[in-house]
Short mmCIF file of C-alpha atoms and ligand atoms in Angstrom, two decimals:
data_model
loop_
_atom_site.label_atom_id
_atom_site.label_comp_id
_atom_site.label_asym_id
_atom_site.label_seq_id
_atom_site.Cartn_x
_atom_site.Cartn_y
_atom_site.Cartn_z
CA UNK A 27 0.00 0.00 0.00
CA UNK A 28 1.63 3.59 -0.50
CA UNK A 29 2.39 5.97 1.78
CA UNK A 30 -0.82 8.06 1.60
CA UNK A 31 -3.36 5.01 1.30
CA UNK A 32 -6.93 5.99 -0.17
CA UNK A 33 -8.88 4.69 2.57
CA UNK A 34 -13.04 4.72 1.70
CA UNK A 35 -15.59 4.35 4.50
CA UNK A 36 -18.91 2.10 3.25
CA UNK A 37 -21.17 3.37 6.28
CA UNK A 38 -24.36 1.10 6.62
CA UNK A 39 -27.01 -0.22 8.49
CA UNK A 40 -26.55 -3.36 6.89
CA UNK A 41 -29.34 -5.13 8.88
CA UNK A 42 -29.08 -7.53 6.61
CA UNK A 43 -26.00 -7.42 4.84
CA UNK A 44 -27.69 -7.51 1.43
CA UNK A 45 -26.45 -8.51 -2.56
CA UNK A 46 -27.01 -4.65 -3.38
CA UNK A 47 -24.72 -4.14 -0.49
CA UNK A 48 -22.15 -6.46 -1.34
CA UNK A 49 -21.72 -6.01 -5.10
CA UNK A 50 -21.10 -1.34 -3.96
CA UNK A 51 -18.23 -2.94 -1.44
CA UNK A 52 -16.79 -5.15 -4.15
CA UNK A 53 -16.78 -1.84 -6.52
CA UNK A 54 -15.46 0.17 -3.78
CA UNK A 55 -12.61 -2.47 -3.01
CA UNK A 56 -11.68 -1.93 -6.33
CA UNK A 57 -11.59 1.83 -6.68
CA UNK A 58 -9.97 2.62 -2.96
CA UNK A 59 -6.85 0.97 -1.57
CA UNK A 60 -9.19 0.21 1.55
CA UNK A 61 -12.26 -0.25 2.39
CA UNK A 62 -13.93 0.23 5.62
CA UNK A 63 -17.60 -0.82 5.82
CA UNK A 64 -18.75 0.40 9.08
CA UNK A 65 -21.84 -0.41 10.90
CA UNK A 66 -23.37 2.41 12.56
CA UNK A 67 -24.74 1.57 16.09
CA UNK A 68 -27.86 4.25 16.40
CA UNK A 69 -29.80 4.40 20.21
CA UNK A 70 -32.93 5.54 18.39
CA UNK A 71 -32.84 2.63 15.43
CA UNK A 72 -33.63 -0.70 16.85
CA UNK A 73 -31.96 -3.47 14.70
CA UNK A 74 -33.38 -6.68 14.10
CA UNK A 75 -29.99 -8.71 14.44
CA UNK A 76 -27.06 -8.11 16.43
CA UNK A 77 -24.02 -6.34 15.56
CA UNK A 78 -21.94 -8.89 16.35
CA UNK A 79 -23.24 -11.01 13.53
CA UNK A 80 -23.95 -8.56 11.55
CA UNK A 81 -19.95 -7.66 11.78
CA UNK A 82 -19.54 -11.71 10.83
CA UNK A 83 -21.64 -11.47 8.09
CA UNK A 84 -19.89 -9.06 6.23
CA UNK A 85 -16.30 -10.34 6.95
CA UNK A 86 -17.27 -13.83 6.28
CA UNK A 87 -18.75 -12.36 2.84
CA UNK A 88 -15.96 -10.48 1.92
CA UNK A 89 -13.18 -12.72 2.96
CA UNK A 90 -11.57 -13.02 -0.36
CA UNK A 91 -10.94 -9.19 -0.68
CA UNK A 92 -7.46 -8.64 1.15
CA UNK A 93 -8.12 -4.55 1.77
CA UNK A 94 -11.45 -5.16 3.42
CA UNK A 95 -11.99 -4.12 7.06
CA UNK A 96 -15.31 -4.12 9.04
CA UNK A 97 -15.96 -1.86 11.77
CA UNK A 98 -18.79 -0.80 14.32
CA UNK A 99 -19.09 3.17 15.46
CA UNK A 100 -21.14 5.16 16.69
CA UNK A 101 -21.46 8.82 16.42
CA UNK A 102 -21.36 11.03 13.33
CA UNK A 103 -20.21 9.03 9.94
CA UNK A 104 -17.51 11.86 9.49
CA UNK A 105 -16.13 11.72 12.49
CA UNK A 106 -15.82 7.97 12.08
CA UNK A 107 -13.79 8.27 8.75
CA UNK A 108 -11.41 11.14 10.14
CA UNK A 109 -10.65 8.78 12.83
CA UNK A 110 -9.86 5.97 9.84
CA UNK A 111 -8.13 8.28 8.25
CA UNK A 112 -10.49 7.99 5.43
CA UNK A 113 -11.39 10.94 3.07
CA UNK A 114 -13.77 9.32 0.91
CA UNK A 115 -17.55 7.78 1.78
CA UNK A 116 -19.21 5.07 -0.19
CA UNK A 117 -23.02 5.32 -0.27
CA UNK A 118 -24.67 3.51 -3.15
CA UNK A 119 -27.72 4.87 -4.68
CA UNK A 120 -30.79 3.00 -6.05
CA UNK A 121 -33.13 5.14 -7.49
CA UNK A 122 -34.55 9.37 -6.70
CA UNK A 123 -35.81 8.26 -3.33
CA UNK A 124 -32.46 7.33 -2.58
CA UNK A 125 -31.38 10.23 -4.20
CA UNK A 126 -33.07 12.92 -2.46
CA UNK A 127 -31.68 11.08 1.10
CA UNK A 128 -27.71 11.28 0.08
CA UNK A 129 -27.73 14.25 -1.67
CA UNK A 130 -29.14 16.02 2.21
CA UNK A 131 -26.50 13.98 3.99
CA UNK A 132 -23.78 14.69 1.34
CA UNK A 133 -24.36 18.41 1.46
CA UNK A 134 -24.70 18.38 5.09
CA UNK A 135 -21.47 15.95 5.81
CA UNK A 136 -19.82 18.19 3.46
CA UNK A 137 -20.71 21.30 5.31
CA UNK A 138 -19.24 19.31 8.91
CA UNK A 139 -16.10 18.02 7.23
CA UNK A 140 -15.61 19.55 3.89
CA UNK A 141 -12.33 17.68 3.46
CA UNK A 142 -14.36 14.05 2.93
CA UNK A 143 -15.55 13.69 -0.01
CA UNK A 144 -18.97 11.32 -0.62
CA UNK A 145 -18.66 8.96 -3.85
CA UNK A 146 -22.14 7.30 -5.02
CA UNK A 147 -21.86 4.35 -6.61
CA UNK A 148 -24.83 4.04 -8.86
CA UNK A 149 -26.74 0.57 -8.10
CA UNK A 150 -26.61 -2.38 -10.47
CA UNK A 151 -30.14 -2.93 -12.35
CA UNK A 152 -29.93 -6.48 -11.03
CA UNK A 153 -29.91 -5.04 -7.32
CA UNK A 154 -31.76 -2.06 -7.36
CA UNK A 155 -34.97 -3.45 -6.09
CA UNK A 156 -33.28 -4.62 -2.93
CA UNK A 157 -33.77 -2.72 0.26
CA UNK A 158 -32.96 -4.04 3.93
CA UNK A 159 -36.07 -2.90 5.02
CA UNK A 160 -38.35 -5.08 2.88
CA UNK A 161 -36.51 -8.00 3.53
CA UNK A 162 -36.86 -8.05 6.99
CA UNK A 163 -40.76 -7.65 6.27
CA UNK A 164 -40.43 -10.60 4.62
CA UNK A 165 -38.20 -12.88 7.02
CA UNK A 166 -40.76 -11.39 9.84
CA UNK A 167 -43.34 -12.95 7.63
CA UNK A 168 -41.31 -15.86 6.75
CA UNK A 169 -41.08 -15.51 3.44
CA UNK A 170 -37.45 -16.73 1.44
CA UNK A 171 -34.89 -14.28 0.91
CA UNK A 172 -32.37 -15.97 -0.79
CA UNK A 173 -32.37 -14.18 -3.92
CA UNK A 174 -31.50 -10.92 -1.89
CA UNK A 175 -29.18 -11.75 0.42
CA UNK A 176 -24.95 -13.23 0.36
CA UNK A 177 -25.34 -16.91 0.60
CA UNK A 178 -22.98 -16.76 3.69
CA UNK A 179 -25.76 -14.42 5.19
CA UNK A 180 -27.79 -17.21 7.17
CA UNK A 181 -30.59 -14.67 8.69
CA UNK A 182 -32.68 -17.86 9.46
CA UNK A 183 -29.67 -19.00 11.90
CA UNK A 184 -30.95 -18.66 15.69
P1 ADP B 209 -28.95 3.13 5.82
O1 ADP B 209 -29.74 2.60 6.98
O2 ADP B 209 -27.92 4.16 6.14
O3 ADP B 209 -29.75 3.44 4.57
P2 ADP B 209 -28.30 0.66 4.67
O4 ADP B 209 -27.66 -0.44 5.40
O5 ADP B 209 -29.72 0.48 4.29
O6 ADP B 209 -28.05 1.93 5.48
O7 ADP B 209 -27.49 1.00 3.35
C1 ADP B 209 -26.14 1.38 3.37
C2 ADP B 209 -25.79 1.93 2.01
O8 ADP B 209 -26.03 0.95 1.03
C3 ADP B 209 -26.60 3.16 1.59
O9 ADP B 209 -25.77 4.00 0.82
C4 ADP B 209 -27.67 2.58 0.72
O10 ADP B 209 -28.15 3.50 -0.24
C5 ADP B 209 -26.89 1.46 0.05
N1 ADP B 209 -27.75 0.39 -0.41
C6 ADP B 209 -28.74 -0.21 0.24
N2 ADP B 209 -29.31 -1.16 -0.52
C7 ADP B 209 -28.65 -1.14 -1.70
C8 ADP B 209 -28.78 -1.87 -2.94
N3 ADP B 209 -29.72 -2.77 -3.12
N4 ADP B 209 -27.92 -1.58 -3.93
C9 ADP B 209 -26.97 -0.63 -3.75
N5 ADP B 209 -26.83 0.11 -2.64
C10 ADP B 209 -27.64 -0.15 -1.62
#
């Protein structure tokens, strides 16, 4: 790696760790010389797994990718990446909902920390229709996922 790595954060719910999600961190491992895909731990969000697997999820889905890290924080996302060291944000976008969302928190991280920059990864036809959200509505209701989520991402698991 060189002296002044370009270090990316992928900031995330991730609850699941989805296909849409994995295929922007595979793009992002590719662009950055690391990759950080933090999970954000948020008092007022109540997630419907853990963190801890969560966090096992996306390692064990990434494995193969050697400048991969996965992290929890809490707190503001651009505080998180100046403590990585990492100028540069990953957010993938979907469609203008999406849209509309990052372009507020872009402007607004800018404003905080203009020196990290946000890079939107436009999302893959194949993917776009996936949102973490709706398939958790659909485990609740016990419906099959597997065409959404990483085949390492056993959300059935107790
Ligand atoms: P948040 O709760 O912050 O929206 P998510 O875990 O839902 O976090 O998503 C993290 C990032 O991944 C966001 O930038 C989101 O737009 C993006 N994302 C979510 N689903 C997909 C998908 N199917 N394809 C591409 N990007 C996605």
């Amino acid at each position: 790696m060189s002296d002044n790595p370009r270090i990316a954060v992928f900031p995330g719910s991730f609850d699941p760790f989805t296909k849409g999600h994995e295929h922007i961190a595979r793009r992002a491992a590719a662009m950055f010389d690391k990759i950080i895909v933090a999970i954000g731990q948020n008092s007022q969000k109540k997630s419907m797994y853990s963190l801890e697997r969560r966090i096992n999820w996306v390692q064990s889905c990434l494995a193969d990718l050697n400048n991969v890290e996965v992290h929890a924080y809490s707190g503001l996302t651009v505080d998180f990446c100046e403590s990585c060291g990492a100028k540069y944000m990953v957010r993938g976008l979907r469609n203008s909902v999406d849209f509309e969302y990052e372009q507020t928190i872009s402007q607004m991280s800018h404003d905080l920390k203009p020196e990290i920059e946000t890079v939107v990864l436009f999302t893959h036809p194949r993917y776009s229709a996936i949102n973490s959200r709706v398939v958790r509505e659909i485990i609740k209701n016990k419906g099959d996922v597997s065409a959404f989520i990483p085949s390492s991402v056993d959300v059935y698991e107790k």
